[in-house]
Short mmCIF file of C-alpha atoms in Angstrom, two decimals:
data_model
loop_
_atom_site.label_atom_id
_atom_site.label_comp_id
_atom_site.label_asym_id
_atom_site.label_seq_id
_atom_site.Cartn_x
_atom_site.Cartn_y
_atom_site.Cartn_z
CA MET L 708 -0.01 0.01 0.00
CA ILE L 709 2.40 2.68 1.30
CA THR L 710 5.18 0.88 -0.61
CA TRP L 711 3.43 1.21 -3.92
CA MET L 712 2.39 4.80 -3.34
CA GLN L 713 5.96 5.83 -2.49
CA LYS L 714 7.48 3.98 -5.40
CA HIS L 715 4.93 5.19 -7.95
CA LYS L 716 4.08 8.60 -6.51
CA LYS L 717 4.09 10.38 -9.87
CA TYR L 718 1.75 7.74 -11.35
CA LEU L 719 -0.72 7.57 -8.41
CA VAL L 720 -3.16 10.15 -9.66
CA VAL L 721 -2.93 8.77 -13.21
CA THR L 722 -3.80 5.33 -11.86
CA ILE L 723 -6.92 6.73 -10.22
CA TRP L 724 -7.85 8.34 -13.52
CA ILE L 725 -7.44 5.05 -15.34
CA SER L 726 -9.70 3.32 -12.81
CA THR L 727 -12.31 6.08 -13.18
CA ILE L 728 -12.21 7.08 -16.84
CA ALA L 729 -11.46 3.89 -18.78
CA PHE L 730 -14.54 1.86 -17.94
CA ILE L 731 -15.88 1.65 -21.48
CA ALA L 732 -13.58 -1.44 -21.71
CA ALA L 733 -15.55 -2.95 -18.91
CA GLY L 734 -18.52 -3.24 -21.22
CA MET L 735 -16.49 -5.78 -23.29
CA ILE L 736 -16.51 -8.24 -20.40
CA GLY L 737 -20.22 -8.24 -19.67
CA TRP L 738 -20.24 -5.31 -17.20
CA GLY L 739 -23.99 -4.85 -17.63
CA GLN L 740 -24.58 -8.05 -15.59
CA TYR L 741 -23.61 -6.28 -12.41
CA SER L 742 -25.51 -3.58 -10.55
CA PHE L 743 -24.50 -1.88 -7.36
CA SER L 744 -27.15 0.91 -7.49
CA LEU L 745 -24.80 3.85 -8.04
CA GLY L 746 -24.95 6.41 -5.29
CA GLY L 747 -27.26 4.23 -3.23
CA GLY L 748 -25.65 4.70 0.21
CA SER L 749 -22.71 3.20 2.09
CA VAL L 750 -21.48 -0.37 2.18
CA ALA L 751 -19.07 0.01 5.08
CA LYS L 752 -17.65 2.45 7.62
CA VAL L 753 -14.06 2.61 8.77
CA GLY L 754 -13.55 4.93 11.76
CA GLN L 755 -14.96 8.27 10.56
CA VAL L 756 -14.81 7.34 6.82
CA LEU L 757 -17.74 5.95 4.86
CA ILE L 758 -17.19 3.68 1.87
CA THR L 759 -19.94 4.30 -0.65
CA GLN L 760 -21.65 1.95 -3.04
CA GLU L 761 -20.24 4.04 -5.89
CA GLU L 762 -16.67 3.72 -4.63
CA LEU L 763 -17.09 -0.04 -4.35
CA GLU L 764 -18.36 -0.29 -7.93
CA MET L 765 -15.42 1.77 -9.25
CA GLU L 766 -12.86 -0.39 -7.42
CA TYR L 767 -14.63 -3.59 -8.49
CA LYS L 768 -14.60 -2.42 -12.12
CA ARG L 769 -10.91 -1.65 -11.86
CA LEU L 770 -10.19 -5.16 -10.57
CA VAL L 771 -12.30 -6.85 -13.26
CA ASP L 772 -10.64 -4.75 -15.97
CA ALA L 773 -7.18 -5.65 -14.61
CA TYR L 774 -8.05 -9.37 -14.54
CA SER L 775 -9.44 -9.21 -18.09
CA GLN L 776 -6.11 -7.86 -19.33
CA SER L 777 -3.88 -10.25 -17.43
CA ILE L 778 -5.75 -13.60 -17.38
CA PRO L 779 -6.32 -15.50 -20.68
CA ASN L 780 -9.99 -16.25 -21.40
CA PHE L 781 -11.18 -14.17 -18.44
CA LYS L 782 -13.62 -12.41 -20.77
CA ASP L 783 -15.26 -15.77 -21.48
CA LEU L 784 -16.32 -16.21 -17.87
CA ASP L 785 -19.97 -15.62 -17.02
CA ALA L 786 -21.32 -13.57 -14.11
CA LYS L 787 -21.45 -16.45 -11.63
CA GLN L 788 -17.87 -17.51 -12.42
CA ILE L 789 -16.56 -14.00 -11.91
CA GLN L 790 -18.55 -13.62 -8.69
CA ALA L 791 -17.10 -16.91 -7.39
CA MET L 792 -13.62 -15.38 -7.58
CA GLY L 793 -14.51 -13.03 -4.70
CA LEU L 794 -13.50 -9.84 -6.46
CA GLU L 795 -16.17 -7.83 -4.66
CA LYS L 796 -14.66 -8.69 -1.29
CA SER L 797 -11.14 -7.95 -2.65
CA ALA L 798 -12.34 -4.56 -3.85
CA LEU L 799 -13.83 -3.83 -0.43
CA ARG L 800 -10.61 -4.87 1.36
CA MET L 801 -8.65 -2.40 -0.77
CA LEU L 802 -11.10 0.39 0.02
CA ILE L 803 -10.90 -0.43 3.74
CA ASN L 804 -7.13 -0.14 3.66
CA GLN L 805 -7.43 3.18 1.95
CA ALA L 806 -10.01 4.27 4.54
CA TYR L 807 -7.54 3.45 7.35
CA LEU L 808 -5.10 5.95 5.76
CA LYS L 809 -7.87 8.56 5.29
CA ASN L 810 -8.66 8.32 9.02
CA LEU L 811 -5.00 8.78 9.80
CA ALA L 812 -4.96 11.84 7.55
CA LEU L 813 -7.93 13.32 9.38
CA ASP L 814 -6.26 12.72 12.71
CA VAL L 815 -3.00 14.46 11.71
CA GLY L 816 -4.80 17.33 9.96
CA LEU L 817 -3.99 16.48 6.34
CA GLY L 818 -6.41 17.67 3.64
CA VAL L 819 -6.75 18.52 -0.02
CA SER L 820 -8.06 21.88 -1.18
CA ASN L 821 -10.32 22.48 -4.18
CA ALA L 822 -7.50 24.44 -5.78
CA GLU L 823 -5.21 21.39 -5.64
CA ILE L 824 -7.91 19.22 -7.18
CA ILE L 825 -8.52 21.71 -10.03
CA ALA L 826 -4.79 22.10 -10.68
CA GLU L 827 -4.33 18.33 -10.90
CA ILE L 828 -7.24 17.93 -13.37
CA GLN L 829 -6.20 20.89 -15.51
CA LYS L 830 -2.61 19.56 -16.03
CA SER L 831 -3.90 16.26 -17.44
CA LYS L 832 -3.32 16.02 -21.19
CA MET L 833 -6.47 13.95 -21.62
CA PHE L 834 -8.55 17.04 -20.85
CA GLN L 835 -6.44 19.51 -22.91
CA LYS L 836 -7.04 20.89 -26.36
CA ASP L 837 -4.23 22.74 -28.13
CA GLY L 838 -2.17 22.57 -24.92
CA HIS L 839 -4.79 24.12 -22.68
CA PHE L 840 -7.45 22.70 -20.35
CA ASP L 841 -10.78 22.46 -22.11
CA GLU L 842 -13.75 22.32 -19.72
CA ALA L 843 -16.13 21.21 -22.47
CA LEU L 844 -13.87 18.28 -23.36
CA TYR L 845 -13.55 17.42 -19.63
CA LYS L 846 -17.35 17.22 -19.21
CA GLN L 847 -17.77 15.42 -22.53
CA LEU L 848 -15.30 12.69 -21.62
CA LEU L 849 -16.88 12.11 -18.24
CA GLN L 850 -20.40 12.03 -19.74
CA GLN L 851 -19.34 9.57 -22.42
CA ASN L 852 -18.10 7.26 -19.69
CA HIS L 853 -21.23 7.73 -17.53
CA TYR L 854 -19.24 9.47 -14.86
CA ARG L 855 -20.41 12.38 -12.68
CA PRO L 856 -17.82 15.20 -12.32
CA SER L 857 -18.33 15.31 -8.53
CA ALA L 858 -17.52 11.57 -8.29
CA PHE L 859 -14.40 11.92 -10.47
CA GLU L 860 -13.21 14.94 -8.51
CA GLU L 861 -13.69 12.99 -5.25
CA ASN L 862 -11.43 10.31 -6.63
CA ILE L 863 -8.76 12.84 -7.53
CA LYS L 864 -9.05 14.23 -3.99
CA ASN L 865 -8.54 10.74 -2.51
CA ALA L 866 -5.50 10.15 -4.73
CA LEU L 867 -3.89 13.40 -3.70
CA LEU L 868 -4.61 12.68 -0.06
CA LEU L 869 -3.03 9.23 -0.28
CA GLN L 870 -0.05 10.83 -2.00
CA LYS L 871 0.34 13.22 0.91
CA ILE L 872 0.05 10.40 3.48
CA SER L 873 2.79 8.41 1.70
CA ALA L 874 5.16 11.34 2.11
CA LEU L 875 4.84 11.05 5.92
CA PHE L 876 6.63 7.68 6.03
CA PRO L 877 10.30 6.89 5.51
CA LYS L 878 10.96 4.94 2.31
CA ALA L 879 14.73 4.67 2.29
CA THR L 880 16.55 1.42 2.89
CA THR L 881 19.88 2.05 4.62
CA PRO L 882 23.15 0.63 3.28
CA LEU L 883 23.37 -1.57 6.39
CA GLU L 884 19.91 -3.02 5.70
CA LYS L 885 20.77 -3.71 2.05
CA ASN L 886 24.02 -5.39 3.04
CA ALA L 887 22.32 -7.46 5.74
CA PHE L 888 19.78 -8.70 3.17
CA ALA L 889 22.40 -9.63 0.65
CA TYR L 890 25.00 -11.02 3.10
CA PRO L 891 23.62 -14.61 3.37
CA LEU L 892 23.51 -14.76 -0.43
CA GLN L 893 27.25 -14.11 -0.55
CA LEU L 894 27.95 -17.35 1.25
CA GLN L 895 30.13 -19.77 -0.67
CA ASP L 896 31.71 -23.14 0.10
CA ARG L 897 34.89 -24.68 -1.15
CA ALA L 898 34.65 -28.49 -1.30
CA PHE L 899 36.21 -31.79 -2.26
CA ILE L 900 33.95 -34.38 -3.93
CA LYS L 901 34.22 -38.03 -4.90
CA ILE L 902 31.82 -39.82 -7.21
CA LEU L 903 30.85 -43.50 -6.77
CA HIS L 904 29.21 -45.30 -9.69
CA ALA L 905 26.34 -47.77 -9.48
CA LYS L 906 27.89 -49.91 -12.22
CA ASP L 907 30.83 -50.67 -9.91
CA ALA L 908 28.59 -52.47 -7.38
CA PRO L 909 29.73 -56.11 -7.06
CA LEU L 910 26.27 -57.62 -7.51
CA LYS L 911 25.25 -61.24 -7.97
CA ILE L 912 21.52 -61.62 -8.10
CA GLU L 913 20.19 -65.14 -7.65
CA GLU L 914 17.12 -66.47 -9.47
CA SER L 915 15.48 -67.04 -6.12
CA ALA L 916 15.91 -63.32 -5.30
CA LEU L 917 14.25 -62.38 -8.57
CA LYS L 918 11.25 -64.62 -7.83
CA THR L 919 10.97 -63.21 -4.31
CA TYR L 920 11.02 -59.65 -5.63
CA TYR L 921 8.44 -60.57 -8.32
CA ASN L 922 6.09 -62.06 -5.73
CA GLN L 923 6.39 -58.92 -3.56
CA HIS L 924 5.74 -56.57 -6.45
CA LYS L 925 3.79 -58.61 -9.00
CA SER L 926 0.92 -56.08 -9.10
CA ALA L 927 3.32 -53.69 -10.81
CA TYR L 928 3.77 -56.04 -13.78
CA LYS L 929 0.56 -56.05 -15.75
CA LEU L 930 -0.03 -57.21 -19.27
CA PRO L 931 -1.20 -54.54 -21.71
CA PRO L 932 -5.01 -54.32 -21.92
CA SER L 933 -6.54 -56.78 -24.41
CA TYR L 934 -9.63 -56.01 -26.47
CA THR L 935 -12.08 -58.56 -27.89
CA LEU L 936 -13.82 -56.85 -30.81
CA ALA L 937 -16.52 -57.77 -33.30
CA VAL L 938 -15.18 -56.20 -36.47
CA LEU L 939 -16.91 -55.40 -39.72
CA LYS L 940 -14.81 -54.00 -42.55
CA ILE L 941 -16.76 -52.47 -45.45
CA GLU L 942 -14.76 -51.88 -48.59
CA PRO L 943 -15.80 -49.95 -51.72
CA SER L 944 -17.23 -52.03 -54.58
CA SER L 945 -14.82 -52.96 -57.33
CA ASP L 946 -17.58 -52.58 -59.96
CA MET L 947 -17.37 -49.31 -61.90
CA PRO L 948 -20.72 -47.41 -61.86
CA ASN L 949 -22.31 -46.41 -65.18
CA LEU L 950 -21.86 -42.90 -66.67
CA GLU L 951 -25.38 -41.83 -65.85
CA THR L 952 -24.83 -42.59 -62.15
CA LEU L 953 -21.52 -40.73 -62.19
CA HIS L 954 -23.09 -37.72 -63.93
CA LYS L 955 -25.76 -37.48 -61.21
CA HIS L 956 -23.11 -37.66 -58.49
CA TYR L 957 -21.00 -35.04 -60.20
CA LYS L 958 -23.95 -32.61 -60.55
CA ALA L 959 -25.01 -33.12 -56.93
CA HIS L 960 -21.54 -32.47 -55.61
CA LYS L 961 -20.01 -29.96 -57.97
CA GLY L 962 -18.36 -28.08 -55.03
CA ASN L 963 -15.98 -31.00 -54.60
CA TYR L 964 -14.55 -30.71 -58.11
CA MET L 965 -13.04 -27.23 -58.28
CA GLY L 966 -9.67 -26.75 -59.85
CA ALA L 967 -6.69 -24.87 -58.37
CA ASP L 968 -7.88 -21.82 -60.30
CA GLY L 969 -11.21 -21.92 -58.54
CA LYS L 970 -13.09 -23.03 -61.65
CA LEU L 971 -15.25 -26.14 -61.93
CA GLU L 972 -13.49 -29.07 -63.58
CA ASP L 973 -15.42 -30.61 -66.47
CA PHE L 974 -16.84 -34.08 -66.01
CA GLU L 975 -14.27 -35.82 -68.24
CA HIS L 976 -11.31 -34.50 -66.21
CA ALA L 977 -12.98 -35.19 -62.89
CA LYS L 978 -14.46 -38.59 -63.82
CA SER L 979 -11.93 -40.82 -61.96
CA LYS L 980 -12.34 -38.74 -58.78
CA VAL L 981 -16.11 -38.75 -59.15
CA ALA L 982 -16.08 -42.53 -59.39
CA HIS L 983 -13.88 -42.84 -56.30
CA ASP L 984 -16.12 -40.51 -54.30
CA TYR L 985 -19.29 -42.27 -55.41
CA LEU L 986 -17.95 -45.74 -54.41
CA GLN L 987 -16.82 -44.32 -51.05
CA ALA L 988 -20.28 -42.80 -50.44
CA GLN L 989 -21.88 -46.14 -51.28
CA ALA L 990 -19.51 -47.97 -48.87
CA LYS L 991 -20.39 -45.48 -46.12
CA GLU L 992 -24.15 -46.13 -46.66
CA ARG L 993 -23.59 -49.90 -46.37
CA ALA L 994 -21.42 -49.29 -43.25
CA LEU L 995 -24.27 -47.35 -41.62
CA GLU L 996 -26.73 -50.13 -42.37
CA GLN L 997 -24.40 -52.71 -40.84
CA TYR L 998 -23.76 -50.44 -37.86
CA LEU L 999 -27.50 -50.35 -37.11
CA ALA L 1000 -27.84 -54.10 -37.63
CA LEU L 1001 -24.88 -54.77 -35.30
CA LYS L 1002 -26.22 -52.42 -32.70
CA LYS L 1003 -29.61 -54.19 -32.78
CA GLY L 1004 -27.98 -57.62 -32.51
CA LYS L 1005 -28.96 -58.72 -36.03
CA LEU L 1006 -25.33 -59.38 -37.01
CA THR L 1007 -22.80 -61.68 -35.32
CA PRO L 1008 -19.43 -61.02 -36.95
CA LYS L 1009 -16.36 -63.01 -36.05
CA GLU L 1010 -14.70 -61.81 -32.82
CA GLN L 1011 -11.00 -60.98 -32.67
CA THR L 1012 -8.81 -60.36 -29.59
CA PHE L 1013 -5.98 -57.82 -29.75
CA SER L 1014 -3.25 -56.97 -27.29
CA ASP L 1015 -1.85 -54.37 -29.66
CA LEU L 1016 -4.63 -52.60 -31.57
CA PRO L 1017 -3.77 -52.65 -35.28
CA TYR L 1018 -5.68 -49.59 -36.45
CA SER L 1019 -4.81 -45.89 -36.71
CA GLU L 1020 -3.82 -43.96 -33.61
CA GLU L 1021 -7.14 -42.09 -33.63
CA ILE L 1022 -9.25 -45.30 -33.93
CA ASN L 1023 -7.17 -47.08 -31.27
CA ALA L 1024 -7.75 -44.13 -28.91
CA GLN L 1025 -11.52 -44.41 -29.48
CA ILE L 1026 -11.48 -48.15 -28.82
CA ALA L 1027 -9.55 -47.64 -25.58
CA LYS L 1028 -12.39 -45.40 -24.30
CA MET L 1029 -15.19 -47.84 -25.24
CA ARG L 1030 -17.34 -49.74 -22.75
CA PRO L 1031 -18.20 -53.41 -23.32
CA GLY L 1032 -21.24 -53.71 -25.59
CA GLU L 1033 -20.65 -50.33 -27.17
CA VAL L 1034 -20.70 -50.01 -31.00
CA LEU L 1035 -18.74 -47.31 -32.78
CA LYS L 1036 -20.30 -45.51 -35.73
CA PRO L 1037 -18.53 -46.21 -39.07
CA LEU L 1038 -14.91 -44.99 -39.08
CA ALA L 1039 -12.97 -44.30 -42.24
CA TYR L 1040 -10.11 -46.73 -42.47
CA GLN L 1041 -7.78 -47.39 -45.39
CA GLU L 1042 -10.04 -47.34 -48.52
CA GLY L 1043 -13.22 -48.28 -46.65
CA TYR L 1044 -14.93 -48.17 -43.30
CA LEU L 1045 -14.82 -50.06 -39.97
CA VAL L 1046 -17.73 -50.89 -37.68
CA LEU L 1047 -16.52 -52.06 -34.27
CA LYS L 1048 -18.22 -53.49 -31.21
CA LEU L 1049 -16.31 -53.96 -27.96
CA VAL L 1050 -17.22 -57.40 -26.64
CA LYS L 1051 -14.73 -57.56 -23.73
CA LYS L 1052 -11.83 -55.65 -22.29
CA SER L 1053 -9.20 -57.15 -19.95
CA SER L 1054 -6.91 -54.74 -18.19
CA ASP L 1055 -5.90 -56.47 -14.91
CA MET L 1056 -4.01 -59.48 -16.21
CA LEU L 1057 -0.66 -59.93 -14.47
CA LYS L 1058 2.46 -60.94 -16.30
CA SER L 1059 3.89 -64.30 -15.38
CA PHE L 1060 7.38 -64.37 -13.81
CA ALA L 1061 8.83 -65.39 -17.13
CA GLN L 1062 7.14 -62.50 -18.91
CA ALA L 1063 8.19 -59.99 -16.24
CA ARG L 1064 11.72 -61.37 -15.57
CA ASP L 1065 13.68 -58.74 -17.53
CA ALA L 1066 11.84 -55.84 -15.90
CA VAL L 1067 12.19 -57.51 -12.44
CA LEU L 1068 15.91 -57.95 -12.99
CA ASP L 1069 16.28 -54.25 -13.91
CA ALA L 1070 14.27 -53.06 -10.91
CA LEU L 1071 16.06 -55.31 -8.42
CA THR L 1072 19.48 -54.39 -9.87
CA LYS L 1073 18.74 -50.68 -9.38
CA GLN L 1074 17.53 -51.31 -5.81
CA GLU L 1075 20.66 -53.29 -4.94
CA GLN L 1076 22.94 -50.75 -6.59
CA ARG L 1077 21.38 -47.93 -4.60
CA ALA L 1078 21.78 -49.88 -1.38
CA TRP L 1079 25.47 -50.51 -2.25
CA LEU L 1080 26.01 -46.81 -3.09
CA GLN L 1081 24.60 -45.75 0.32
CA ALA L 1082 26.68 -48.31 2.23
CA GLN L 1083 29.87 -47.54 0.29
CA ALA L 1084 29.39 -43.78 0.70
CA ARG L 1085 29.00 -44.17 4.47
CA LYS L 1086 32.09 -46.38 4.59
CA GLU L 1087 34.31 -43.89 2.67
CA LEU L 1088 32.87 -40.65 4.03
CA LYS L 1089 35.28 -40.24 6.93
CA ASP L 1090 38.57 -40.54 5.09
CA PHE L 1091 37.96 -39.89 1.38
CA LYS L 1092 40.22 -37.39 -0.39
CA GLY L 1093 38.36 -36.50 -3.55
CA ASP L 1094 38.87 -33.66 -6.05
CA ASP L 1095 38.76 -29.95 -5.28
CA ILE L 1096 35.83 -28.40 -7.18
CA GLY L 1097 36.56 -24.88 -5.96
CA ALA L 1098 33.91 -22.38 -4.80
CA ILE L 1099 30.20 -23.14 -5.05
CA SER L 1100 27.25 -21.00 -4.08
CA PRO L 1101 23.44 -21.32 -4.19
CA GLU L 1102 23.49 -19.31 -7.42
CA PHE L 1103 25.81 -21.81 -9.16
CA GLN L 1104 24.80 -22.77 -12.71
CA GLY L 1105 26.51 -25.36 -14.90
CA SER L 1106 28.09 -28.85 -14.60
CA ILE L 1107 30.54 -30.19 -12.04
CA GLN L 1108 32.90 -32.81 -13.36
CA GLU L 1109 30.66 -35.57 -14.80
CA LEU L 1110 27.51 -34.18 -13.15
CA ASP L 1111 25.22 -32.52 -15.63
CA PRO L 1112 23.73 -29.09 -14.71
CA LYS L 1113 20.57 -30.67 -13.23
CA GLN L 1114 22.57 -33.13 -11.07
CA ALA L 1115 25.03 -30.35 -10.07
CA LYS L 1116 22.17 -28.10 -9.01
CA GLU L 1117 20.67 -30.95 -6.99
CA LEU L 1118 23.98 -31.52 -5.19
CA ILE L 1119 24.50 -27.85 -4.39
CA THR L 1120 20.97 -27.41 -3.10
CA TYR L 1121 21.46 -30.47 -0.93
CA ILE L 1122 24.78 -29.15 0.47
CA PHE L 1123 23.45 -25.70 1.35
CA LYS L 1124 20.39 -27.09 3.09
CA ARG L 1125 22.44 -29.08 5.54
CA PRO L 1126 24.63 -27.91 8.47
CA ASN L 1127 27.28 -30.65 8.21
CA ALA L 1128 30.64 -30.18 6.59
CA ARG L 1129 30.59 -33.77 5.27
CA GLY L 1130 27.89 -35.78 3.60
CA PHE L 1131 26.79 -37.62 0.51
CA LEU L 1132 23.95 -37.53 -1.96
CA VAL L 1133 22.75 -40.59 -3.89
CA LEU L 1134 21.55 -39.75 -7.42
CA GLU L 1135 20.02 -42.13 -9.93
CA ASP L 1136 23.21 -43.98 -10.99
CA LYS L 1137 25.88 -42.51 -8.70
CA ALA L 1138 26.61 -41.19 -5.23
CA VAL L 1139 28.53 -37.95 -4.59
CA LEU L 1140 30.57 -37.62 -1.39
CA TYR L 1141 31.45 -34.03 -0.39
CA ARG L 1142 33.67 -32.38 2.22
CA ILE L 1143 33.60 -28.64 2.78
CA TYR L 1144 37.08 -27.39 3.72
CA LYS L 1145 36.46 -23.64 3.63
CA GLN L 1146 33.52 -21.22 3.87
CA ASP L 1147 33.39 -17.47 3.37
CA PHE L 1148 31.13 -14.65 2.24
CA GLN L 1149 33.10 -13.59 -0.83
CA HIS L 1150 30.68 -14.76 -3.51
CA ALA L 1151 30.09 -11.95 -6.03
CA LEU L 1152 26.38 -11.37 -6.44
CA GLN L 1153 25.22 -11.25 -10.06
CA ASN L 1154 22.32 -8.81 -9.76
CA ARG L 1155 22.91 -6.56 -6.76
CA PRO L 1156 20.46 -3.80 -7.82
CA TYR L 1157 17.68 -6.35 -8.01
CA LEU L 1158 18.55 -7.64 -4.55
CA GLU L 1159 18.62 -4.16 -3.13
CA GLU L 1160 15.16 -3.58 -4.58
CA MET L 1161 13.95 -6.80 -2.95
CA ALA L 1162 15.38 -5.61 0.38
CA SER L 1163 13.48 -2.31 0.01
CA ASN L 1164 10.29 -4.20 -0.82
CA PHE L 1165 10.63 -6.55 2.15
CA LYS L 1166 11.24 -3.63 4.47
CA ALA L 1167 8.24 -1.78 3.10
CA GLN L 1168 6.01 -4.85 3.38
CA ASP L 1169 6.96 -5.28 7.02
CA PHE L 1170 6.22 -1.61 7.61
CA ASP L 1171 2.89 -1.89 5.79
CA GLN L 1172 1.86 -4.89 7.94
CA ALA L 1173 2.79 -3.10 11.11
CA LEU L 1174 0.98 0.08 10.04
CA VAL L 1175 -2.17 -1.74 8.98
CA GLY L 1176 -2.14 -3.70 12.26
CA MET L 1177 -1.93 -0.50 14.22
CA LEU L 1178 -4.66 1.20 12.17
CA LYS L 1179 -6.97 -1.82 12.50
CA SER L 1180 -6.78 -1.59 16.26
CA LYS L 1181 -7.43 2.17 16.14
CA TYR L 1182 -10.28 2.40 13.60
CA PRO L 1183 -13.14 -0.13 13.84
CA VAL L 1184 -14.72 -1.46 10.65
CA VAL L 1185 -18.48 -1.97 10.15
CA ILE L 1186 -19.64 -3.65 6.93
CA TYR L 1187 -23.30 -2.99 6.14
CA ALA L 1188 -23.63 -5.21 3.02
CA LYS L 1189 -24.26 -8.75 4.31
CA ASN L 1190 -22.97 -10.38 1.13
CA LEU L 1191 -19.58 -8.73 1.71
CA GLN L 1192 -19.16 -9.67 5.34
CA GLU L 1193 -16.31 -12.14 6.04
#
């Protein structure tokens, strides 16, 4: 609150203008669905300050407009969906925070004169013509946006008052505070590491161990789903239709026979395509007839069982979603059509030990290798020498020896989260032992201005929280609108 006002002081009044003038855009997101009864009394009272219905509508509109610009597809939401987001309560909370500051301004004797309001409005370029304030343009713009001059001027007054309040509070972050914020980020370690490899584990896995592992984890080794289908394949006729039939089809579907130049191809040039299309259309009609017959149980085609579905990716995906007894409408396939009925689907069949053996061997090998890595790392941790990798910090990017950037980042994160000078981290196929031999605060920060800004923001946030807490205890809040009460 105070943070933002101090940081954007010169934009504060402009922001209020944006939230009061530019509400034509709100009409593009279904604004007419909301009604707060403009000017119809107060919705809340904070200390001595009333929050009016009109102020709430303006703040609500500002929030909705901001969401519509920053959230994809927000404009597609209906009134109930927008209402469910709780924007009305958010708008009221913002107004209550402003009201706390207004109460404080009243207590310390701050105010805004009419002359200050007029001067602020007159210097705005949006109300100027030929470099000078134009009262007619001012009233015209407000009228076009369904805005009363008195309400707009009240908003400018509030903005100027908040600007004056922000000037009361210190905004500077001292060099000591900035350094204290950045100091932990300058920490760096110098370490030795040694890498152990899973492939060096002296393993000898017996067949009995494989069977035991399989019996303990057999539910993880399932056969692919199998599908029992009743399949009808309808292919186009091989008999060429007569010319009269083709002429009729050509005339009925002329739009399908346009050349690259946009002109209709004559029948002779299009005849082979017309014949193909006609035979396909006839095949589709027969497929629809057989679909209806199969659905009514008048056909009993031969059933086939598949572990790997042999059709196109699209058709296979449709079959995977079917329920037993369901019949799919004709699907184009190759040069004809398919009509399919799912008779049975099996998806819980377990692999036998023989079928799962290779996968079981792989899983048990990885498990035993990991156990060996952990045991070996503990054994060597006390006395290992390793290689010096130099200075590392939480900001480190890149690879370390044979560790790729992702593994290196995982190692560094692990090291800096633990208080011990020695340790080890087991990765997928290796273990890394580390020993920190030196620690200092000499790491050069890459983006110090950004960190200093963060320090200022954190300080201001803490100040804001303390200020709001104090103001809450000093100025009671009464909310009259039941639908807005917490």
